[in-house]
Amino acid sequence: MHRFVFALVLVAAPAFLAGVTHAQSNGEAPAAHDTPPETDEIPPGFRPVKGAPDVAKIDAHPLVVGAYATFFLGIFGYVVYLARRQTEISREMEELAAQIRKVDRA
Amino acid sequence: MTAIRAQLFGHPRGLRTPSLLVALSAAAALVIAAGVWMTFFYAPEERIMGFVQKIFYFHVPSAWLMLFSVPIMAVGAVMYLVKKEDRWDRLADTAVELSIVFGMLTLISGPLWGRKAWGVFWVWDVRLTSSLVLVLTLVATKIVRSYAGTSAKQIAAGLSILAVANALFVWISVDIWRGTHPPKLVQKLEGEMWATFWVCVLGFHLGYAALMWARLRVGKLRTALDHLHMQAAEADIDA
């Protein structure tokens, strides 16, 4: 059952997602590769909230750094959490094994 | 000690991490590192959104994995309710945890992007709100496991199934209602952006598989140890 789940995650899911997006593709051209010009054009789906600060004046670099730092800290934090749980299990196992040995000797 | 470890866990290596899991984790780390490099040095800046659009390459895979965990959780929950076997409950619990982790990453990275795109960190847009409700439902599922007594697993299983409807709503909301969150843009990617995005997706899926394996393993060891404690207590060994 576990092998099936892992195979699904590794192979089927990205392949399925790629197939879905390919099927939905309407062949529109991608965004241009040039440096973004200064423009008042609003991207589709993005509408500045009324009363919000001028988004052109907001520096994007700290936001991107913050987002990527969050990803890595979040994943690393979860890995540390799993490692600590495993260490706890290992310690309990050692204690239980010591008790069994004590009883065996007795 | 080796003999005792084998007796406790049925395998002389006991708690040693499987080498395949180590390899999978290393592969995930390498692919994610490649994805980060491609994001900042290969994929071009988006014409209108500019540099902040780089968040897209990690934000979308995180959101996908948050939603992808939900059916896995539901399968585990339904199978546990039907068969009452611990391994299905462990699968559901693992999927809930991973969905929460990737959901939090999505809910933090998205507003950082929104700050630049919309001028504010958060709007009560249908997709954002339903994603928040989904993560809160999953957190409630974890809390219920700890505090709901003997029926905790059944109640958690029920909440997990409820979360499926929420996850479906998150997925389709942006297609039905024209809110502040942009519509699905993945199918419009081409060239370097397309390649960078799918490398990041692959890295995230490999990492997800490794985390799921590790978490399931911890859960299995915990369950086995709990049973051994019970047996030891019955034999008057466990102090």
Coordinates of N, CA, C and O in Angstrom, one line a residue, chain B residues 32-186:
Chain B
I32 N 15.3 20.4 -6.0 CA 14.8 21.7 -5.5 C 15.9 22.8 -5.6 O 15.6 23.9 -6.0
A33 N 17.2 22.4 -5.3 CA 18.3 23.3 -5.5 C 18.4 23.8 -7.0 O 18.6 24.9 -7.3
A34 N 18.2 22.8 -7.9 CA 18.2 23.1 -9.3 C 17.0 24.1 -9.6 O 17.2 25.0 -10.4
G35 N 15.9 23.8 -9.0 CA 14.7 24.7 -9.2 C 15.0 26.1 -8.7 O 14.6 27.1 -9.4
V36 N 15.6 26.2 -7.6 CA 15.9 27.6 -7.1 C 16.9 28.3 -8.1 O 16.7 29.5 -8.4
W37 N 17.9 27.6 -8.5 CA 18.9 28.2 -9.5 C 18.2 28.6 -10.7 O 18.4 29.7 -11.2
M38 N 17.3 27.7 -11.2 CA 16.6 28.1 -12.5 C 15.7 29.3 -12.2 O 15.5 30.1 -13.1
T39 N 15.1 29.3 -11.1 CA 14.1 30.4 -10.8 C 14.8 31.8 -10.9 O 14.3 32.7 -11.4
F40 N 16.0 31.8 -10.3 CA 16.7 33.1 -10.2 C 17.7 33.4 -11.3 O 18.0 34.6 -11.6
F41 N 18.1 32.4 -12.0 CA 19.2 32.6 -13.0 C 18.8 32.1 -14.4 O 19.5 32.4 -15.4
Y42 N 17.7 31.4 -14.6 CA 17.3 30.9 -15.9 C 16.0 31.4 -16.4 O 15.9 32.0 -17.5
A43 N 15.0 31.4 -15.5 CA 13.7 31.9 -15.9 C 13.7 33.4 -15.9 O 14.3 34.1 -15.1
P44 N 13.1 34.0 -17.0 CA 13.2 35.5 -17.1 C 12.2 36.1 -16.1 O 11.3 35.4 -15.5
E45 N 12.4 37.4 -15.9 CA 11.4 38.1 -15.0 C 10.1 38.3 -15.8 O 10.1 38.6 -17.0
E46 N 9.0 38.2 -15.2 CA 7.7 38.3 -15.8 C 7.5 39.8 -16.2 O 7.9 40.7 -15.5
R47 N 7.0 40.0 -17.4 CA 6.9 41.3 -18.0 C 6.2 42.3 -17.1 O 6.6 43.5 -17.0
I48 N 5.1 41.9 -16.5 CA 4.2 42.9 -15.8 C 4.5 42.8 -14.3 O 4.6 43.9 -13.6
M49 N 4.5 41.6 -13.7 CA 4.7 41.5 -12.3 C 6.1 41.7 -11.8 O 6.3 42.1 -10.7
G50 N 7.1 41.4 -12.7 CA 8.4 41.7 -12.3 C 9.0 40.6 -11.4 O 8.6 39.4 -11.5
F51 N 9.9 41.0 -10.5 CA 10.7 40.1 -9.7 C 9.8 39.3 -8.8 O 10.1 38.2 -8.4
V52 N 8.8 39.9 -8.3 CA 7.9 39.2 -7.3 C 7.3 38.0 -7.8 O 6.9 37.1 -7.1
Q53 N 7.2 37.9 -9.1 CA 6.6 36.7 -9.7 C 7.4 35.4 -9.5 O 6.9 34.3 -9.6
K54 N 8.6 35.6 -9.1 CA 9.5 34.4 -8.8 C 8.9 33.5 -7.6 O 9.2 32.4 -7.5
I55 N 8.1 34.1 -6.8 CA 7.4 33.4 -5.7 C 6.5 32.3 -6.3 O 6.3 31.2 -5.7
F56 N 6.0 32.5 -7.5 CA 5.1 31.6 -8.2 C 5.7 30.2 -8.2 O 5.0 29.2 -8.0
Y57 N 7.0 30.0 -8.5 CA 7.6 28.7 -8.7 C 7.6 27.8 -7.5 O 7.7 26.6 -7.6
F58 N 7.5 28.4 -6.3 CA 7.3 27.6 -5.1 C 5.9 27.7 -4.5 O 5.5 26.7 -3.8
H59 N 5.2 28.8 -4.7 CA 3.9 28.9 -4.2 C 2.9 27.9 -4.8 O 2.2 27.3 -4.0
V60 N 2.9 27.8 -6.1 CA 2.0 26.9 -6.7 C 2.2 25.4 -6.4 O 1.3 24.7 -6.0
P61 N 3.5 24.9 -6.5 CA 3.7 23.5 -6.0 C 3.2 23.3 -4.6 O 2.7 22.2 -4.2
S62 N 3.5 24.3 -3.7 CA 3.1 24.1 -2.3 C 1.5 24.0 -2.2 O 1.0 23.1 -1.5
A63 N 0.8 24.9 -3.0 CA -0.6 24.8 -3.0 C -1.1 23.5 -3.5 O -2.1 22.9 -3.0
W64 N -0.5 23.0 -4.6 CA -0.9 21.7 -5.2 C -0.7 20.6 -4.2 O -1.6 19.7 -4.1
L65 N 0.4 20.6 -3.5 CA 0.6 19.5 -2.5 C -0.3 19.6 -1.3 O -0.7 18.6 -0.7
M66 N -0.7 20.9 -0.9 CA -1.7 21.0 0.1 C -3.0 20.3 -0.3 O -3.6 19.6 0.5
L67 N -3.4 20.6 -1.6 CA -4.6 20.0 -2.1 C -4.5 18.5 -2.4 O -5.4 17.7 -2.2
F68 N -3.3 18.1 -2.8 CA -3.0 16.7 -3.2 C -3.1 15.8 -2.0 O -3.5 14.6 -2.1
S69 N -2.7 16.3 -0.8 CA -2.7 15.5 0.4 C -4.2 15.2 0.8 O -4.4 14.2 1.5
V70 N -5.1 16.0 0.5 CA -6.5 15.9 1.0 C -7.1 14.5 0.5 O -7.7 13.8 1.4
P71 N -7.1 14.2 -0.8 CA -7.6 12.9 -1.1 C -6.9 11.7 -0.5 O -7.5 10.7 -0.1
I72 N -5.6 11.8 -0.3 CA -4.8 10.8 0.4 C -5.4 10.6 1.8 O -5.6 9.5 2.3
M73 N -5.6 11.8 2.5 CA -6.1 11.8 3.8 C -7.5 11.2 3.8 O -7.8 10.4 4.7
A74 N -8.3 11.5 2.8 CA -9.7 11.0 2.8 C -9.7 9.5 2.6 O -10.5 8.8 3.3
V75 N -8.8 9.0 1.7 CA -8.7 7.5 1.5 C -8.4 6.8 2.9 O -9.0 5.8 3.3
G76 N -7.3 7.4 3.5 CA -6.9 6.8 4.8 C -8.1 6.9 5.8 O -8.3 5.9 6.6
A77 N -8.8 8.0 5.8 CA -9.9 8.1 6.8 C -11.0 7.1 6.5 O -11.5 6.5 7.4
V78 N -11.4 7.0 5.3 CA -12.5 6.1 4.9 C -12.1 4.7 5.2 O -12.9 3.9 5.8
M79 N -10.9 4.3 4.8 CA -10.5 2.9 5.0 C -10.4 2.6 6.5 O -10.6 1.5 7.0
Y80 N -10.0 3.6 7.3 CA -9.9 3.4 8.7 C -11.3 3.2 9.3 O -11.5 2.3 10.2
L81 N -12.3 4.0 8.9 CA -13.6 3.9 9.4 C -14.2 2.5 9.0 O -15.0 1.9 9.8
V82 N -13.8 2.0 7.8 CA -14.3 0.7 7.4 C -13.6 -0.4 8.0 O -14.2 -1.4 8.5
K83 N -12.3 -0.4 8.0 CA -11.5 -1.6 8.4 C -10.9 -1.5 9.8 O -10.5 -2.5 10.4
K84 N -10.9 -0.3 10.4 CA -10.5 -0.1 11.8 C -9.0 -0.6 12.0 O -8.6 -1.0 13.0
E85 N -8.2 -0.4 10.9 CA -6.8 -0.8 11.0 C -5.9 0.5 11.2 O -6.1 1.5 10.6
D86 N -4.9 0.4 12.1 CA -4.1 1.5 12.5 C -3.3 2.1 11.3 O -3.1 3.3 11.2
R87 N -2.9 1.2 10.3 CA -2.1 1.7 9.2 C -2.9 2.8 8.4 O -2.3 3.7 7.9
W88 N -4.2 2.6 8.3 CA -5.0 3.6 7.5 C -5.1 4.9 8.3 O -5.0 6.0 7.7
D89 N -5.2 4.8 9.6 CA -5.2 6.0 10.4 C -3.9 6.7 10.3 O -3.9 8.0 10.3
R90 N -2.8 6.0 10.3 CA -1.5 6.6 10.2 C -1.4 7.3 8.9 O -0.8 8.4 8.8
L91 N -1.9 6.7 7.8 CA -1.8 7.4 6.5 C -2.6 8.7 6.5 O -2.1 9.7 6.0
A92 N -3.8 8.7 7.1 CA -4.6 9.9 7.2 C -3.9 10.9 8.0 O -3.9 12.1 7.7
D93 N -3.3 10.5 9.2 CA -2.7 11.5 10.1 C -1.5 12.1 9.3 O -1.2 13.3 9.4
T94 N -0.7 11.3 8.6 CA 0.5 11.8 7.9 C 0.0 12.8 6.8 O 0.6 13.9 6.7
A95 N -1.0 12.5 6.1 CA -1.5 13.4 5.0 C -2.0 14.7 5.6 O -1.8 15.7 5.0
V96 N -2.6 14.6 6.8 CA -3.1 15.9 7.4 C -1.9 16.7 7.8 O -1.9 18.0 7.5
E97 N -0.9 16.1 8.4 CA 0.3 16.9 8.8 C 0.9 17.6 7.6 O 1.3 18.8 7.6
L98 N 1.1 16.8 6.5 CA 1.8 17.4 5.3 C 0.9 18.4 4.7 O 1.4 19.4 4.2
S99 N -0.4 18.2 4.7 CA -1.3 19.3 4.1 C -1.2 20.5 4.9 O -1.2 21.6 4.3
I100 N -1.1 20.4 6.2 CA -0.9 21.6 7.0 C 0.4 22.3 6.7 O 0.5 23.6 6.6
V101 N 1.5 21.5 6.7 CA 2.8 22.1 6.4 C 2.8 22.9 5.1 O 3.2 24.1 5.0
F102 N 2.3 22.2 4.0 CA 2.3 22.9 2.7 C 1.3 24.0 2.6 O 1.4 25.0 1.9
G103 N 0.2 23.8 3.4 CA -0.8 24.9 3.4 C -0.3 26.1 4.1 O -0.5 27.2 3.6
M104 N 0.5 26.0 5.1 CA 1.1 27.1 5.8 C 2.1 27.8 4.9 O 2.1 29.1 4.8
L105 N 2.8 27.0 4.2 CA 3.8 27.6 3.2 C 3.1 28.4 2.1 O 3.5 29.5 1.7
T106 N 1.9 27.9 1.7 CA 1.1 28.6 0.7 C 0.5 29.9 1.2 O 0.6 30.9 0.6
L107 N 0.0 29.8 2.4 CA -0.7 31.0 3.0 C 0.3 32.0 3.5 O -0.1 33.2 3.7
I108 N 1.6 31.7 3.6 CA 2.6 32.7 3.9 C 3.2 33.3 2.6 O 3.3 34.5 2.5
S109 N 3.5 32.5 1.7 CA 4.1 33.0 0.4 C 3.1 33.8 -0.4 O 3.5 34.8 -1.0
G110 N 1.9 33.3 -0.4 CA 0.9 34.0 -1.2 C 0.7 35.5 -0.8 O 0.8 36.4 -1.7
P111 N 0.5 35.8 0.5 CA 0.3 37.2 0.9 C 1.6 38.0 0.7 O 1.5 39.2 0.4
L112 N 2.8 37.4 0.7 CA 4.0 38.2 0.4 C 3.9 38.6 -1.1 O 4.4 39.7 -1.4
W113 N 3.5 37.7 -1.9 CA 3.3 38.1 -3.3 C 2.2 39.1 -3.5 O 2.3 40.1 -4.2
G114 N 1.1 38.9 -2.7 CA 0.0 39.9 -2.8 C 0.3 41.3 -2.3 O -0.2 42.2 -2.8
R115 N 1.3 41.4 -1.4 CA 1.7 42.7 -0.9 C 2.2 43.5 -2.1 O 1.9 44.7 -2.2
K116 N 2.9 42.9 -3.0 CA 3.4 43.6 -4.2 C 2.4 43.8 -5.2 O 2.2 44.8 -5.9
A117 N 1.6 42.7 -5.4 CA 0.6 42.7 -6.5 C -0.6 43.5 -6.2 O -1.2 44.2 -7.1
W118 N -1.1 43.4 -5.0 CA -2.3 44.1 -4.6 C -2.1 45.3 -3.7 O -3.1 46.0 -3.5
G119 N -1.0 45.4 -3.1 CA -0.7 46.5 -2.2 C -1.1 46.1 -0.7 O -0.7 46.8 0.2
V120 N -1.7 45.0 -0.5 CA -2.0 44.5 0.8 C -1.6 43.0 1.0 O -1.5 42.3 0.0
F121 N -1.4 42.6 2.2 CA -1.0 41.2 2.4 C -2.2 40.2 2.2 O -2.0 39.1 1.8
W122 N -3.4 40.7 2.6 CA -4.5 39.7 2.6 C -5.8 40.4 2.1 O -6.0 41.6 2.4
V123 N -6.5 39.7 1.3 CA -7.9 40.1 1.0 C -8.8 38.9 1.2 O -8.3 37.8 1.1
W124 N -10.0 39.2 1.5 CA -11.0 38.1 1.8 C -11.6 37.6 0.5 O -12.8 37.5 0.3
D125 N -10.7 37.3 -0.4 CA -11.0 36.7 -1.7 C -11.5 35.2 -1.5 O -11.1 34.6 -0.5
V126 N -12.3 34.7 -2.4 CA -12.8 33.4 -2.2 C -11.8 32.3 -2.1 O -11.9 31.4 -1.2
R127 N -10.7 32.3 -2.9 CA -9.7 31.3 -2.9 C -8.9 31.4 -1.6 O -8.6 30.4 -1.0
L128 N -8.5 32.6 -1.3 CA -7.7 32.8 -0.1 C -8.5 32.3 1.2 O -8.0 31.6 2.0
T129 N -9.7 32.8 1.2 CA -10.5 32.4 2.4 C -10.8 30.9 2.5 O -10.6 30.4 3.6
S130 N -11.1 30.3 1.4 CA -11.4 28.9 1.5 C -10.1 28.1 1.8 O -10.1 27.0 2.4
S131 N -8.9 28.6 1.3 CA -7.7 27.9 1.7 C -7.4 28.0 3.2 O -7.0 27.1 3.8
L132 N -7.7 29.2 3.7 CA -7.5 29.4 5.1 C -8.4 28.5 5.9 O -8.0 27.8 6.9
V133 N -9.7 28.4 5.5 CA -10.6 27.5 6.2 C -10.2 26.1 6.1 O -10.3 25.3 7.1
L134 N -9.6 25.7 5.0 CA -9.1 24.3 4.8 C -8.0 24.0 5.8 O -8.0 23.0 6.5
V135 N -7.0 24.9 5.9 CA -5.9 24.7 6.8 C -6.4 24.7 8.3 O -6.0 23.8 9.1
L136 N -7.3 25.6 8.6 CA -7.9 25.6 10.0 C -8.6 24.3 10.3 O -8.6 23.7 11.4
T137 N -9.3 23.7 9.3 CA -10.0 22.5 9.4 C -9.0 21.3 9.7 O -9.3 20.5 10.6
L138 N -7.9 21.4 9.0 CA -6.9 20.3 9.2 C -6.2 20.5 10.6 O -5.9 19.5 11.2
V139 N -6.0 21.7 11.0 CA -5.4 21.9 12.3 C -6.4 21.4 13.4 O -6.0 20.8 14.4
A140 N -7.7 21.6 13.2 CA -8.7 21.1 14.1 C -8.7 19.6 14.1 O -8.9 19.0 15.2
T141 N -8.5 19.0 13.0 CA -8.3 17.5 12.9 C -7.2 17.0 13.8 O -7.3 16.0 14.5
K142 N -6.1 17.7 13.8 CA -4.9 17.3 14.6 C -5.2 17.5 16.1 O -4.9 16.7 16.9
I143 N -5.9 18.6 16.4 CA -6.3 18.9 17.8 C -7.2 17.9 18.3 O -7.1 17.4 19.5
V144 N -8.2 17.5 17.5 CA -9.2 16.5 17.9 C -8.5 15.2 18.2 O -8.8 14.5 19.2
R145 N -7.5 14.8 17.5 CA -6.7 13.6 17.7 C -6.2 13.5 19.1 O -6.1 12.5 19.7
S146 N -5.7 14.7 19.6 CA -5.0 14.7 20.9 C -6.0 14.8 22.0 O -5.7 14.3 23.1
Y147 N -7.2 15.4 21.8 CA -8.0 15.7 23.0 C -9.4 15.1 22.9 O -10.2 15.3 23.9
A148 N -9.8 14.3 21.9 CA -11.2 13.9 21.8 C -11.4 12.5 22.4 O -12.4 11.9 22.2
G149 N -10.4 12.0 23.2 CA -10.6 10.8 23.9 C -10.7 9.5 23.0 O -10.0 9.4 22.0
T150 N -11.5 8.6 23.4 CA -11.5 7.3 22.7 C -12.0 7.3 21.3 O -11.6 6.5 20.5
S151 N -12.8 8.3 21.0 CA -13.4 8.4 19.6 C -12.6 9.3 18.7 O -13.0 9.7 17.7
A152 N -11.4 9.7 19.2 CA -10.6 10.7 18.5 C -10.4 10.4 17.1 O -10.5 11.2 16.2
K153 N -10.0 9.1 16.8 CA -9.6 8.7 15.4 C -10.8 8.8 14.5 O -10.7 9.2 13.4
Q154 N -12.0 8.4 15.1 CA -13.2 8.4 14.2 C -13.6 9.8 13.9 O -14.0 10.2 12.8
I155 N -13.6 10.7 14.9 CA -13.9 12.1 14.7 C -13.0 12.8 13.7 O -13.3 13.5 12.8
A156 N -11.7 12.5 13.9 CA -10.7 13.0 13.0 C -10.9 12.5 11.6 O -10.7 13.3 10.6
A157 N -11.3 11.3 11.4 CA -11.6 10.7 10.1 C -12.7 11.5 9.5 O -12.7 11.8 8.3
G158 N -13.7 11.7 10.3 CA -14.9 12.5 9.7 C -14.5 13.9 9.3 O -15.0 14.3 8.2
L159 N -13.7 14.6 10.1 CA -13.3 15.9 9.7 C -12.5 15.9 8.4 O -12.5 16.8 7.6
S160 N -11.7 14.8 8.3 CA -10.8 14.7 7.1 C -11.7 14.6 5.8 O -11.3 15.1 4.8
I161 N -12.7 13.8 5.9 CA -13.6 13.7 4.8 C -14.3 15.0 4.4 O -14.5 15.4 3.3
L162 N -14.7 15.7 5.5 CA -15.3 17.1 5.3 C -14.3 18.0 4.5 O -14.7 18.8 3.7
A163 N -13.0 17.8 4.8 CA -12.0 18.7 4.2 C -11.9 18.5 2.7 O -11.4 19.3 2.0
V164 N -12.3 17.3 2.2 CA -12.3 17.0 0.8 C -13.2 18.0 0.1 O -12.8 18.5 -1.0
A165 N -14.4 18.2 0.6 CA -15.3 19.2 -0.1 C -14.7 20.6 -0.1 O -14.8 21.3 -1.1
N166 N -14.0 20.9 1.0 CA -13.4 22.2 1.1 C -12.3 22.3 0.0 O -12.1 23.4 -0.6
A167 N -11.5 21.3 -0.1 CA -10.4 21.3 -1.0 C -10.9 21.4 -2.5 O -10.3 22.1 -3.3
L168 N -11.9 20.7 -2.8 CA -12.5 20.8 -4.1 C -13.0 22.3 -4.4 O -12.8 22.8 -5.5
F169 N -13.5 22.9 -3.4 CA -14.0 24.3 -3.5 C -12.8 25.2 -3.8 O -12.9 26.1 -4.6
V170 N -11.7 25.0 -3.0 CA -10.5 25.8 -3.3 C -10.0 25.6 -4.7 O -9.7 26.6 -5.4
W171 N -10.1 24.4 -5.2 CA -9.6 24.2 -6.6 C -10.4 24.9 -7.7 O -9.9 25.4 -8.6
I172 N -11.7 24.8 -7.5 CA -12.6 25.3 -8.6 C -13.0 26.8 -8.4 O -13.5 27.4 -9.3
S173 N -12.8 27.3 -7.2 CA -13.3 28.7 -6.8 C -12.8 29.7 -7.8 O -13.5 30.6 -8.2
V174 N -11.5 29.6 -8.2 CA -10.9 30.7 -9.0 C -11.5 30.6 -10.4 O -11.4 31.6 -11.1
D175 N -12.1 29.4 -10.8 CA -12.7 29.3 -12.1 C -14.1 29.9 -12.2 O -14.6 30.3 -13.2
I176 N -14.8 29.8 -11.0 CA -16.2 30.1 -11.0 C -16.3 31.6 -10.6 O -17.1 32.3 -11.3
W177 N -15.6 32.1 -9.6 CA -15.7 33.5 -9.2 C -14.5 34.3 -9.6 O -13.3 33.8 -9.4
R178 N -14.7 35.4 -10.2 CA -13.6 36.3 -10.6 C -13.2 37.1 -9.4 O -13.8 38.2 -9.2
G179 N -12.3 36.6 -8.6 CA -11.9 37.3 -7.4 C -10.6 38.0 -7.6 O -10.1 38.3 -8.7
T180 N -9.9 38.3 -6.5 CA -8.6 39.0 -6.5 C -7.5 38.1 -6.9 O -6.6 38.5 -7.6
H181 N -7.6 36.8 -6.4 CA -6.5 35.8 -6.7 C -6.6 35.6 -8.3 O -7.7 35.4 -8.8
P182 N -5.4 35.5 -8.9 CA -5.4 35.4 -10.3 C -5.9 34.0 -10.7 O -5.9 33.0 -9.9
P183 N -6.4 33.8 -12.0 CA -6.9 32.5 -12.4 C -5.7 31.6 -12.7 O -4.6 32.0 -12.5
K184 N -6.0 30.3 -13.1 CA -5.0 29.4 -13.3 C -4.1 29.8 -14.5 O -4.6 30.0 -15.6
L185 N -2.8 29.9 -14.3 CA -1.9 30.5 -15.3 C -0.9 29.4 -15.8 O -0.2 29.7 -16.7
V186 N -0.9 28.3 -15.1 CA 0.2 27.3 -15.4 C 0.1 26.9 -16.9 O 1.2 26.7 -17.5

